[in-house]
Each structure stands twice: as C-alpha cells, then as structure tokens.
CSV table of C-alpha atoms in Angstrom, one decimal:
chain,number,residue,atom,x,y,z
A,24,MET,CA,93.7,107.5,164.2
A,25,ARG,CA,93.0,110.4,166.6
A,26,ARG,CA,94.7,113.5,166.0
A,27,ARG,CA,95.4,116.8,167.9
A,28,LEU,CA,93.2,119.6,166.4
A,29,THR,CA,94.6,122.6,165.3
A,30,ALA,CA,93.7,126.1,166.6
A,31,LEU,CA,91.8,127.2,163.2
A,32,ALA,CA,89.6,123.7,163.5
A,33,VAL,CA,89.0,124.4,166.9
A,34,CYS,CA,87.7,127.7,165.7
A,35,ALA,CA,85.6,126.1,162.9
A,36,ALA,CA,83.8,124.0,165.5
A,37,VAL,CA,82.7,126.8,167.6
A,38,VAL,CA,79.1,127.8,167.2
A,39,PHE,CA,78.8,130.8,164.7
A,40,ALA,CA,77.3,133.1,167.3
A,41,ALA,CA,80.9,133.0,169.2
A,42,ALA,CA,83.8,134.7,167.5
A,43,CYS,CA,87.4,132.9,168.0
A,44,THR,CA,88.1,135.6,170.7
A,45,GLY,CA,87.7,133.6,173.7
A,46,ASP,CA,83.8,135.4,174.2
A,47,ALA,CA,81.2,132.7,175.9
A,48,VAL,CA,78.6,131.4,173.8
A,49,THR,CA,75.7,133.0,174.7
A,50,ALA,CA,72.4,130.9,175.2
A,51,PRO,CA,69.3,132.0,173.5
A,52,PRO,CA,66.8,133.6,175.3
A,53,PRO,CA,64.1,131.6,177.1
A,54,PRO,CA,60.9,131.6,175.4
A,55,PRO,CA,58.0,134.1,176.8
A,56,PRO,CA,55.9,132.8,179.4
A,57,PRO,CA,52.3,131.6,178.0
A,58,PRO,CA,49.4,134.2,178.1
A,59,PRO,CA,47.7,134.2,181.1
A,60,MET,CA,44.7,131.9,181.1
A,61,HIS,CA,41.0,133.4,181.7
A,62,PRO,CA,38.8,129.9,181.8
A,63,LEU,CA,35.4,130.2,181.7
A,64,PRO,CA,32.5,127.6,181.2
A,65,GLY,CA,31.8,126.2,177.8
A,66,ALA,CA,28.2,127.1,176.7
A,67,SER,CA,25.6,124.7,177.6
A,68,GLY,CA,24.2,124.6,173.7
A,69,ALA,CA,25.3,125.1,170.4
A,70,GLY,CA,23.4,128.3,169.5
A,71,ASP,CA,21.0,126.1,167.4
A,72,PRO,CA,17.6,128.6,167.9
A,73,TYR,CA,15.1,125.4,167.1
A,74,TYR,CA,17.2,123.4,170.0
A,75,PRO,CA,19.1,125.9,171.9
A,76,ASP,CA,20.0,123.1,174.5
A,77,ASP,CA,21.5,120.9,172.1
A,78,GLY,CA,25.1,120.5,171.6
A,79,ASN,CA,27.8,122.5,173.6
A,80,GLY,CA,30.3,125.1,173.1
A,81,GLY,CA,33.7,125.8,173.9
A,82,TYR,CA,35.7,123.1,172.2
A,83,ASP,CA,35.4,121.2,169.1
A,84,ALA,CA,34.8,117.3,169.3
A,85,LEU,CA,37.5,115.5,166.9
A,86,GLY,CA,36.4,111.8,167.5
A,87,TYR,CA,34.8,109.3,169.3
A,88,GLN,CA,35.8,106.2,170.5
A,89,VAL,CA,32.9,104.4,171.6
A,90,GLY,CA,33.1,101.2,173.7
A,91,VAL,CA,29.6,99.4,175.0
A,92,THR,CA,29.1,95.9,176.4
A,93,TYR,CA,25.2,95.0,175.8
A,94,ASP,CA,23.2,92.1,177.1
A,95,PRO,CA,20.3,91.5,174.9
A,96,PRO,CA,18.2,89.4,177.7
A,97,SER,CA,18.3,92.0,180.5
A,98,GLY,CA,18.8,94.9,178.0
A,99,HIS,CA,21.8,96.6,180.2
A,100,LEU,CA,24.3,98.6,178.7
A,101,ASP,CA,27.9,99.2,180.1
A,102,GLY,CA,29.9,102.2,178.2
A,103,ASP,CA,33.2,103.5,178.1
A,104,THR,CA,33.6,106.5,175.8
A,105,THR,CA,36.2,108.9,175.3
A,106,VAL,CA,35.7,112.1,173.1
A,107,THR,CA,38.5,113.7,171.8
A,108,ALA,CA,38.3,117.5,171.2
A,109,LYS,CA,40.1,120.6,171.0
A,110,ALA,CA,39.3,123.8,173.3
A,111,THR,CA,38.0,126.9,171.4
A,112,GLN,CA,38.5,128.7,174.5
A,113,ASP,CA,40.1,128.9,177.8
A,114,LEU,CA,37.9,126.3,179.7
A,115,SER,CA,36.9,126.0,183.5
A,116,ARG,CA,34.2,123.4,182.9
A,117,PHE,CA,32.5,122.0,179.7
A,118,ASP,CA,29.3,119.8,178.9
A,119,LEU,CA,28.6,116.8,176.7
A,120,ASP,CA,24.7,115.4,176.4
A,121,LEU,CA,24.1,112.2,177.6
A,122,ARG,CA,20.4,110.8,178.2
A,123,GLY,CA,19.3,108.9,181.3
A,124,LEU,CA,21.8,106.2,181.7
A,125,ASP,CA,24.0,106.6,185.3
A,126,VAL,CA,27.7,108.1,185.0
A,127,HIS,CA,29.9,106.2,187.3
A,128,ASP,CA,33.5,107.8,186.4
A,129,VAL,CA,34.9,110.5,184.3
A,130,GLN,CA,38.7,111.5,183.5
A,131,VAL,CA,40.1,114.2,181.5
A,132,ASP,CA,43.3,113.4,180.1
A,133,GLY,CA,43.8,110.7,182.6
A,134,GLN,CA,42.8,112.6,185.6
A,135,PRO,CA,40.1,112.3,187.7
A,136,ALA,CA,37.6,115.0,186.9
A,137,ARG,CA,34.3,116.3,189.0
A,138,PHE,CA,31.1,115.8,187.2
A,139,SER,CA,27.3,116.5,188.0
A,140,ARG,CA,24.1,116.2,185.7
A,141,GLU,CA,21.8,119.3,184.7
A,142,LYS,CA,18.8,119.8,182.9
A,143,ALA,CA,17.5,116.9,180.9
A,144,PHE,CA,20.6,115.9,179.3
A,145,GLU,CA,23.6,117.9,180.2
A,146,LEU,CA,26.9,116.1,182.0
A,147,VAL,CA,28.5,119.2,183.4
A,148,ILE,CA,32.5,117.9,183.7
A,149,THR,CA,35.1,120.0,185.8
A,150,PRO,CA,38.9,119.2,184.9
A,151,PRO,CA,41.3,118.9,187.4
A,152,SER,CA,42.7,121.8,186.0
A,153,PRO,CA,41.6,124.7,183.4
A,154,ILE,CA,42.3,123.6,179.6
A,155,ARG,CA,44.2,126.2,177.7
A,156,ALA,CA,42.4,127.1,174.4
A,157,GLY,CA,43.7,125.3,171.4
A,158,THR,CA,44.5,122.3,173.7
A,159,THR,CA,43.4,118.9,172.4
A,160,PHE,CA,42.3,117.0,175.4
A,161,ARG,CA,40.4,113.8,176.0
A,162,THR,CA,37.6,112.8,178.3
A,163,ARG,CA,36.7,109.3,179.2
A,164,VAL,CA,33.3,108.5,180.5
A,165,ARG,CA,32.2,105.1,182.0
A,166,TYR,CA,28.6,104.9,182.6
A,167,GLY,CA,25.5,102.1,182.5
A,168,GLY,CA,21.8,101.5,182.4
A,169,ASP,CA,19.1,100.3,180.3
A,170,PRO,CA,19.0,103.0,177.4
A,171,ALA,CA,15.4,101.7,176.6
A,172,LYS,CA,13.9,103.0,179.8
A,173,THR,CA,15.3,106.8,178.9
A,174,PRO,CA,12.1,108.9,178.0
A,175,HIS,CA,11.8,110.2,174.1
A,176,ASP,CA,9.5,112.2,172.1
A,177,GLY,CA,8.2,110.1,169.5
A,178,GLY,CA,7.8,110.7,166.2
A,179,SER,CA,11.4,110.5,164.2
A,180,GLU,CA,13.0,110.6,167.5
A,181,ASN,CA,12.6,107.3,168.6
A,182,GLY,CA,15.2,106.3,171.3
A,183,TRP,CA,16.8,102.8,172.1
A,184,GLN,CA,14.4,100.1,171.1
A,185,HIS,CA,14.4,96.4,171.4
A,186,SER,CA,14.0,94.5,167.9
A,187,ALA,CA,11.8,91.7,167.3
A,188,ASP,CA,14.4,89.2,167.6
A,189,GLY,CA,15.5,90.2,171.2
A,190,GLY,CA,18.2,92.8,169.9
A,191,ALA,CA,17.9,96.3,170.0
A,192,TYR,CA,18.5,99.1,167.2
A,193,MET,CA,19.2,102.8,167.7
A,194,VAL,CA,17.9,105.5,165.0
A,195,GLY,CA,16.6,109.0,165.7
A,196,GLU,CA,16.5,112.4,164.6
A,197,PRO,CA,17.7,115.2,165.7
A,198,HIS,CA,18.4,113.4,169.1
A,199,SER,CA,20.0,109.7,168.8
A,200,ALA,CA,23.7,109.7,170.0
A,201,SER,CA,23.0,111.0,173.5
A,202,PHE,CA,20.9,107.9,174.1
A,203,TRP,CA,23.7,105.5,174.5
A,204,TYR,CA,26.9,107.6,174.5
A,205,PRO,CA,28.2,111.2,175.7
A,206,VAL,CA,28.2,113.3,172.8
A,207,ASN,CA,28.4,117.1,171.7
A,208,GLU,CA,24.8,116.5,170.1
A,209,THR,CA,24.8,119.1,167.3
A,210,PRO,CA,25.4,118.6,163.4
A,211,ARG,CA,27.3,121.7,163.6
A,212,ASP,CA,30.2,119.7,165.4
A,213,LYS,CA,31.0,116.8,163.2
A,214,ALA,CA,33.7,114.3,164.3
A,215,THR,CA,35.1,110.7,163.5
A,216,PHE,CA,33.4,107.9,164.9
A,217,THR,CA,35.1,104.5,166.3
A,218,LEU,CA,32.5,101.7,167.7
A,219,THR,CA,33.7,98.7,169.5
A,220,ALA,CA,30.8,96.6,171.0
A,221,HIS,CA,30.8,93.4,173.1
A,222,VAL,CA,27.8,91.2,172.7
A,223,PRO,CA,27.1,87.7,173.5
A,224,ALA,CA,27.8,84.6,171.2
A,225,GLY,CA,25.3,84.6,168.2
A,226,TRP,CA,24.6,88.1,168.2
A,227,THR,CA,25.8,90.7,165.6
A,228,VAL,CA,26.7,94.4,165.7
A,229,ILE,CA,26.3,96.7,162.7
A,230,SER,CA,27.2,100.3,162.9
A,231,ASN,CA,28.9,102.9,160.4
A,232,GLY,CA,31.8,102.9,158.2
A,233,ARG,CA,34.6,99.9,158.0
A,234,GLU,CA,34.0,96.7,159.4
A,235,GLY,CA,37.2,95.6,161.7
A,236,PRO,CA,37.1,92.6,163.7
A,237,PRO,CA,33.5,91.7,165.1
A,238,GLY,CA,31.6,94.2,167.0
A,239,THR,CA,34.2,96.9,165.6
A,240,TRP,CA,33.5,99.5,163.1
A,241,THR,CA,35.4,102.8,162.2
A,242,GLU,CA,33.8,105.7,160.1
A,243,PRO,CA,37.2,108.0,159.1
A,244,ASN,CA,35.0,110.9,157.7
A,245,PRO,CA,33.2,113.4,160.0
A,246,VAL,CA,29.9,112.4,160.8
A,247,ALA,CA,27.1,114.3,162.5
A,248,SER,CA,26.1,112.5,165.6
A,249,TYR,CA,22.4,111.6,164.8
A,250,LEU,CA,23.6,109.7,162.1
A,251,THR,CA,25.9,107.3,164.3
A,252,THR,CA,24.2,104.0,164.7
A,253,ILE,CA,24.2,100.6,166.3
A,254,ALA,CA,22.2,97.6,165.6
A,255,ILE,CA,22.4,94.2,167.7
A,256,GLY,CA,20.6,91.2,165.9
A,257,LYS,CA,20.5,87.9,164.5
A,258,PHE,CA,21.6,89.2,161.2
A,259,SER,CA,22.6,87.6,158.0
A,260,VAL,CA,24.9,89.7,156.5
A,261,ASP,CA,26.1,90.2,152.9
A,262,ARG,CA,29.8,91.3,151.9
A,263,SER,CA,30.9,92.7,148.7
A,264,THR,CA,32.6,95.7,147.1
A,265,LEU,CA,31.8,98.6,144.5
A,266,PRO,CA,33.5,99.0,141.5
A,267,ASP,CA,36.0,101.3,143.0
A,268,GLY,CA,36.7,99.0,146.0
A,269,THR,CA,34.5,100.6,148.2
A,270,PRO,CA,33.2,98.0,150.7
A,271,VAL,CA,29.6,97.1,151.0
A,272,VAL,CA,28.0,95.7,154.3
A,273,SER,CA,24.1,95.1,154.5
A,274,ALA,CA,22.3,93.5,157.0
A,275,TYR,CA,19.2,91.9,157.3
A,276,ALA,CA,16.9,90.9,160.6
A,277,PRO,CA,15.3,87.9,160.8
A,278,GLY,CA,11.9,88.4,158.6
A,279,ALA,CA,13.8,91.1,156.5
A,280,ASP,CA,15.3,88.4,153.7
A,281,ALA,CA,12.6,89.6,151.2
A,282,ARG,CA,14.6,93.1,151.4
A,283,ARG,CA,17.7,91.5,149.7
A,284,ALA,CA,16.3,91.7,146.3
A,285,ILE,CA,16.0,95.8,146.8
A,286,GLY,CA,19.0,95.6,149.0
A,287,GLY,CA,21.2,93.8,146.1
A,288,ARG,CA,20.1,97.0,143.7
A,289,LEU,CA,22.2,99.1,146.0
A,290,PRO,CA,25.5,99.3,143.3
A,291,GLU,CA,22.9,100.2,140.4
A,292,VAL,CA,21.4,103.2,142.9
A,293,LEU,CA,24.9,104.6,143.6
A,294,GLY,CA,26.2,104.6,140.1
A,295,PHE,CA,23.1,106.1,139.1
A,296,LEU,CA,23.2,109.1,142.0
A,297,THR,CA,27.1,109.0,141.6
A,298,SER,CA,26.5,110.1,137.8
A,299,LYS,CA,24.1,113.1,139.0
A,300,PHE,CA,26.2,114.0,142.4
A,301,GLY,CA,29.7,113.3,141.5
A,302,PRO,CA,31.8,110.9,143.3
A,303,TYR,CA,30.5,108.6,146.1
A,304,PRO,CA,31.5,110.6,149.3
A,305,GLN,CA,31.7,107.9,152.0
A,306,SER,CA,34.0,105.2,153.1
A,307,ALA,CA,31.8,102.5,152.8
A,308,ALA,CA,28.3,101.4,151.8
A,309,GLY,CA,25.7,99.1,152.7
A,310,GLY,CA,22.4,99.0,154.7
A,311,ILE,CA,20.4,97.8,158.0
A,312,TYR,CA,17.1,96.1,157.1
A,313,LEU,CA,15.1,95.9,160.0
A,314,ASP,CA,11.7,94.0,160.6
A,315,GLU,CA,10.3,96.7,162.6
A,316,ASN,CA,7.6,98.8,161.7
A,317,VAL,CA,9.2,102.0,162.6
A,318,PRO,CA,7.5,105.0,160.8
A,319,PHE,CA,10.6,106.3,159.1
A,320,SER,CA,14.2,105.0,157.5
A,321,LEU,CA,17.2,107.2,158.3
A,322,GLU,CA,20.3,107.7,156.5
A,323,THR,CA,22.7,106.7,159.2
A,324,GLN,CA,26.2,107.2,157.3
A,325,THR,CA,27.7,104.7,155.0
A,326,ARG,CA,24.6,102.3,156.3
A,327,PRO,CA,21.1,103.7,156.2
A,328,THR,CA,18.6,102.1,158.4
A,329,TYR,CA,15.3,101.0,156.9
A,330,ALA,CA,11.9,99.9,158.1
A,331,LYS,CA,10.1,96.4,157.2
A,332,TRP,CA,8.2,98.8,154.7
A,333,ALA,CA,11.2,100.0,152.7
A,334,ASP,CA,11.0,100.1,149.1
A,335,LEU,CA,13.1,101.0,146.1
A,336,PRO,CA,12.8,104.8,146.2
A,337,THR,CA,13.7,104.6,149.8
A,338,LEU,CA,16.7,103.0,148.9
A,339,VAL,CA,17.3,105.8,146.4
A,340,HIS,CA,16.2,108.3,148.7
A,341,GLU,CA,18.5,107.4,151.6
A,342,ASN,CA,21.2,106.9,149.9
A,343,ALA,CA,20.9,110.3,148.2
A,344,HIS,CA,21.7,111.7,151.6
A,345,GLN,CA,25.1,110.3,151.8
A,346,TRP,CA,25.5,113.6,149.4
A,347,PHE,CA,22.7,115.4,150.6
A,348,GLY,CA,22.6,115.5,154.6
A,349,ASP,CA,25.6,113.0,155.6
A,350,SER,CA,28.4,114.7,153.6
A,351,VAL,CA,27.1,117.9,153.5
A,352,SER,CA,25.4,118.6,156.8
A,353,LEU,CA,23.1,121.5,157.8
A,354,ARG,CA,24.5,123.9,160.3
A,355,ASP,CA,20.6,124.8,161.7
A,356,TRP,CA,17.6,122.8,161.4
A,357,SER,CA,15.7,125.3,159.8
A,358,ASP,CA,17.6,124.3,156.7
A,359,ILE,CA,16.3,120.7,156.7
A,360,CYS,CA,15.2,121.3,153.5
A,361,LEU,CA,19.1,120.6,152.2
A,362,ASN,CA,18.7,117.5,153.1
A,363,GLU,CA,15.1,116.0,152.4
A,364,CYS,CA,14.2,118.3,149.4
A,365,PHE,CA,17.3,116.8,147.5
A,366,ALA,CA,16.9,113.0,148.7
A,367,SER,CA,13.1,113.3,147.8
A,368,TYR,CA,13.9,115.0,144.5
A,369,SER,CA,16.3,111.9,143.8
A,370,GLN,CA,13.2,109.6,143.8
A,371,TRP,CA,11.8,111.7,140.9
A,372,LEU,CA,15.4,111.7,139.2
A,373,TRP,CA,15.2,108.0,139.3
A,374,ALA,CA,11.5,107.6,138.0
A,375,GLU,CA,13.0,110.0,135.1
A,376,ARG,CA,15.4,107.4,134.3
A,377,GLU,CA,13.0,104.8,133.8
A,378,GLY,CA,11.2,106.5,131.7
A,379,GLN,CA,8.7,109.0,133.5
A,380,SER,CA,7.8,112.4,132.4
A,381,LEU,CA,8.5,114.7,135.5
A,382,ASP,CA,7.1,117.7,134.0
A,383,ASP,CA,3.7,115.6,133.6
A,384,ARG,CA,4.1,114.3,137.4
A,385,TYR,CA,4.4,118.0,138.3
A,386,ARG,CA,1.4,119.2,136.6
A,387,ALA,CA,-0.5,116.5,137.9
A,388,ALA,CA,0.6,117.2,141.5
A,389,ILE,CA,-0.1,121.0,140.9
A,390,GLU,CA,-3.6,120.1,140.0
A,391,ILE,CA,-4.2,118.0,143.1
A,392,THR,CA,-2.9,120.8,145.7
A,393,ARG,CA,-3.7,124.0,143.9
A,394,GLY,CA,-6.7,124.5,146.5
A,395,SER,CA,-5.1,123.1,149.8
A,396,THR,CA,-4.0,126.0,151.8
A,397,ASP,CA,-2.4,123.4,154.0
A,398,PHE,CA,-0.1,122.2,151.4
A,399,TRP,CA,1.0,125.6,150.1
A,400,GLY,CA,0.9,126.9,153.8
A,401,GLN,CA,4.0,124.5,154.7
A,402,LYS,CA,7.4,126.7,154.6
A,403,LEU,CA,10.7,125.2,153.5
A,404,VAL,CA,12.8,126.9,154.8
A,405,ALA,CA,12.7,128.5,158.6
A,406,MET,CA,9.3,126.7,159.0
A,407,GLY,CA,9.7,127.2,163.1
A,408,HIS,CA,10.5,124.7,165.2
A,409,GLY,CA,8.5,121.4,165.3
A,410,HIS,CA,7.6,122.0,161.6
A,411,GLU,CA,10.8,120.8,160.3
A,412,PHE,CA,9.5,117.7,158.6
A,413,GLU,CA,6.4,118.9,157.6
A,414,GLY,CA,6.7,120.0,153.8
A,415,VAL,CA,10.0,119.0,152.7
A,416,TYR,CA,8.8,115.3,151.0
A,417,ASN,CA,6.3,116.9,148.9
A,418,LYS,CA,6.2,120.2,148.6
A,419,GLY,CA,9.9,120.2,148.8
A,420,ILE,CA,9.8,117.8,145.3
A,421,LEU,CA,8.0,120.4,143.4
A,422,ALA,CA,10.2,123.4,144.5
A,423,VAL,CA,13.3,121.7,143.3
A,424,HIS,CA,11.5,120.2,140.1
A,425,ALA,CA,10.5,124.4,139.5
A,426,LEU,CA,14.0,125.4,140.4
A,427,ARG,CA,15.3,122.8,137.8
A,428,ARG,CA,13.0,124.3,135.5
A,429,GLN,CA,13.6,127.8,136.2
A,430,ILE,CA,17.5,128.0,135.8
A,431,GLY,CA,17.7,125.3,133.2
A,432,ASP,CA,19.1,121.6,132.9
A,433,PRO,CA,22.9,122.6,132.5
A,434,ALA,CA,22.9,124.9,135.3
A,435,PHE,CA,21.0,122.5,137.5
A,436,ASP,CA,23.5,119.6,137.1
A,437,ARG,CA,26.2,122.2,137.6
A,438,LEU,CA,24.5,122.8,140.8
A,439,LEU,CA,23.6,119.1,141.9
A,440,HIS,CA,27.6,118.6,141.5
A,441,ASP,CA,29.1,121.7,142.9
A,442,TRP,CA,27.2,121.4,146.1
A,443,PRO,CA,28.7,118.3,147.5
A,444,SER,CA,31.8,119.0,146.1
A,445,ARG,CA,32.3,122.5,147.4
A,446,TYR,CA,31.2,121.8,151.2
A,447,ARG,CA,32.1,117.5,151.4
A,448,HIS,CA,32.5,116.6,155.0
A,449,GLY,CA,31.3,119.8,156.0
A,450,ASN,CA,28.4,122.0,157.0
A,451,ALA,CA,26.7,124.5,155.1
A,452,THR,CA,23.6,126.8,155.2
A,453,TRP,CA,20.4,127.4,153.3
A,454,ALA,CA,22.0,131.0,152.5
A,455,ASP,CA,25.2,129.4,151.1
A,456,PHE,CA,22.9,127.0,148.5
A,457,GLU,CA,21.1,130.2,147.3
A,458,ALA,CA,24.1,131.9,146.8
A,459,MET,CA,25.6,129.0,144.7
A,460,ALA,CA,22.3,128.6,142.6
A,461,ALA,CA,22.5,132.3,141.8
A,462,ARG,CA,26.4,132.1,140.5
A,463,ASP,CA,25.7,128.6,138.9
A,464,SER,CA,22.6,130.1,136.8
A,465,GLY,CA,24.0,133.5,136.4
A,466,GLN,CA,20.2,134.6,137.5
A,467,ASN,CA,18.5,136.6,140.2
A,468,LEU,CA,16.8,133.6,142.0
A,469,ARG,CA,15.8,135.4,145.4
A,470,PRO,CA,12.0,136.1,144.2
A,471,PHE,CA,11.6,132.9,143.2
A,472,PHE,CA,13.3,131.3,146.8
A,473,ASP,CA,10.9,133.9,148.5
A,474,GLU,CA,7.7,132.4,146.7
A,475,TRP,CA,8.6,128.7,146.6
A,476,PHE,CA,10.7,128.4,149.8
A,477,ARG,CA,9.8,130.8,152.5
A,478,GLY,CA,6.4,131.8,151.0
A,479,THR,CA,3.1,130.2,152.0
A,480,LYS,CA,0.7,130.3,149.5
A,481,LEU,CA,0.6,129.0,145.9
A,482,PRO,CA,3.3,130.6,143.7
A,483,ALA,CA,2.4,133.2,140.9
A,484,ASP,CA,2.1,131.5,137.8
A,485,ALA,CA,5.7,132.6,136.5
A,486,ASP,CA,7.2,130.9,139.3
A,487,LEU,CA,5.0,127.9,139.3
A,488,PHE,CA,5.5,127.4,135.9
A,489,PRO,CA,8.9,128.4,134.6
A,490,GLY,CA,10.8,126.8,131.5
A,491,SER,CA,9.3,123.8,130.2
A,492,LEU,CA,6.5,123.9,132.3
A,493,ARG,CA,4.8,127.0,130.4
A,494,SER,CA,4.0,124.7,127.6
C-alpha cells in the first residue's frame, strides 16, 4: 500500500548533511588531482656488482605467463609471454632481458608499444604513455627463433640445449630464463611463473610447480628466474604425493630409467631435510632426470634437473636447495655460499644419518688440504666475479661444520630452522645470516667468519678446531 510521507518522514530521509530547513544538499568536494608525473627510464641493471647489466630497475615483476610453441625437428620456438609488474617509479620506458630471439610485437596494457634491442640482451620498451609509480601494468611480448643458436658462456651457463632424444632442455646459472622468455633476470626480483607449452603429439613438457592440462605448469610461489625451467622430451613420468599431499612429478628421459631407484627415494630425502630445516617450502616436488652429460645438476624450483651422473648425494644436495637458495634466495651473487655451502653440507648431514663420524671426516679433509694454498685461498664470501663456484662445494662444507662445532648443536639446529623460516620465499644477504648466527648462538662470531668465509689462508687452530674438534 502506498501512503503519503509526512513532513517528519521526509526530513528523516534527507541526507544528514542537510537540515530540514530547505537548505540544498552540498556535494562532496572532488578528489584532489594526482600529483604531476616525472617519468624517467627504468635502470638497465638491477644493481648486482658482479653482473651489472642483469635485471632492470623501475618495476617489480609480479608474475610471468609464458606461452611457447616448440617444434623439436626444426628447433624453432614461438613465444607469447605476458609480464605483470608494478612500477616503482614513474616510467617513461623500461627494459626486459631477452637473448637472441627475434621480437615481433610488444604491447603494454593492450596498446602497441615501441621497442628496440640494446647491448647483448636488453629489450627496451617505450609504452604509449608514461606509467605512474604504483601502477600494475602488463607487457605482452611475441617473439620467435631458434634458442639453441643463442651464444652462451659455457660452464654453468648452459644455454638452450638439444637432448639425445631430439627434444630440448633449459638449465643454467646465473643466466637461464632470458634464453627463452623476456624476463627481469635477477634473483632480486622473484615472481610467480606459469608455462603453457605446445609441442607435437608424442612429446612431453616438464616444468616447475603444479601440473595442469598437458603442457601447463604453475608455480604459485615466487621464483628466481634462473630457477625456472623447461624440458621437452620422450619422458616417462611417475606421479605420486608426499604424506602431506604435496604432488610429486618425476620425469625420466630415455636412457635414464636406472635413475628411478634414486628418484624413488625422494620422499625419504625430503622427510630427512624437513627434520633439519623445517616444513617443505615448495608447492610441488619431483625431478627431471636427463640422459645428458651436463657438467652440473641444478635446483630448478620444485623439480631439480639432474645430469646422467647424478647420484643419491646429488638428490640430497639439490633438494636442500629448495630451502637454501630457492625459498630463501640470495640478493647478490657474491653471497652464493648461502645456497651452495649449506646444500653441500646437507650431504654431510645425510652421511651422518647413515652413521659416518663428521668430525673424523672433517679432520681427514684438513690433513689432506692443510698445505694447499689454492684450497685455502678460495674466499667463500665476496670472492669476486667469475669465482663464485670455486670454493663453496669443498671449503664451504668444512666451514659450515666448523661453524656447527663453534656454536654447538642446539644453536646450529636453531639456525638451520630459523633461516628458511625467517626469509621464506624472499631474499637475504650474507650479513643477514651472520647476524642470525650471532643471535642464535649468543656469540660474537665476526672473527670466526673473517677467518673462514672471508679469509684466504688456513684458519688459526682456535677456529680450525673449535668445540668437539679440539679433542
């Protein structure tokens, strides 16, 4: 039933800002205009002193949606990648890193953008209008070519490689991602990663994270770009779950079936590492077992990539990286010991589990190396560009065991748990680690770290044989 409103009801219906006196309702004032923009080009490097051209400035990458179509017989790749990022300054232009491949088209937020190639791998993009600081924007790049033809430096920078079965694989450190998709190639700027890959029938694509429809993989945790991967081959694939439900996908190339005995021990290895480092930090687990004589295996996130020679200690090492290096990533390459020294020491922890005396093993190693100026001359921190991977796998193990004996097992155990917990899915520095070690132990460890990690000679006996090593 409809009724006439009384004057009182009409007054009650009026906005509180207007009295019932006939005064007009005052509209709220318009919002203030945005501050003026001062757009500048984003930096063409992220700031690592060892690799000053790596990565870029002016934005924070949030996620990569990588799309590729690959034809194994010809080796041709077509790519269609969208990078979602947030501007950290007013941007007139910005860079992505891409090596070798030809760029056909670039769009920023759906609008055509100008682009050019500079230096060895800078893709310089000028958006149709400047991008305001704090704005989330999307850059789509379409590109193609034969990635195996892109030059690489060798060693641990492997480039795009053809596999024995006619497929291909991509692993490398510190440079990997820019060989096959446009990226902010610095571990300082971790982001989520999704791959959709199209390959001919009979081929299988393996990558990081959780498996979706064929050729689709999603890593929801932030990942440093060199830890992303793609492998295309005639794989046989084993699927299972860990006790907590984490999916496990392990792929074996033709000729690598013998590695199944090692791969099958992954749940046991992860259970052991969890007891040492805390909860498994990744979204998935598994491995990519190649039948390739690559000079290294690599801790590609969630799914390490193994050379044909990989053994059980390698499995332990690469999965320890899922905490040390993958979840907690370095900020500068001079701090690579944060990754490698502790992943290498995890092999000793596994040997201790199997009954070995680590003190005896340590003393034997000291006796063998005591007179080697080359061995003790290797710095473990701030070692200089080109020397990152020289001492961290051997001297680094001894240094970590000496640290353990210096601070005692209770403090060392706390440290191994606190480090991946405090910096989970982030970045950290060697200075951060030293500070945490001092807090957890209650000791002034600066002289110890100076001798072992920054020093270039045999440590004095007090630091060489601390704690139980004195006996």
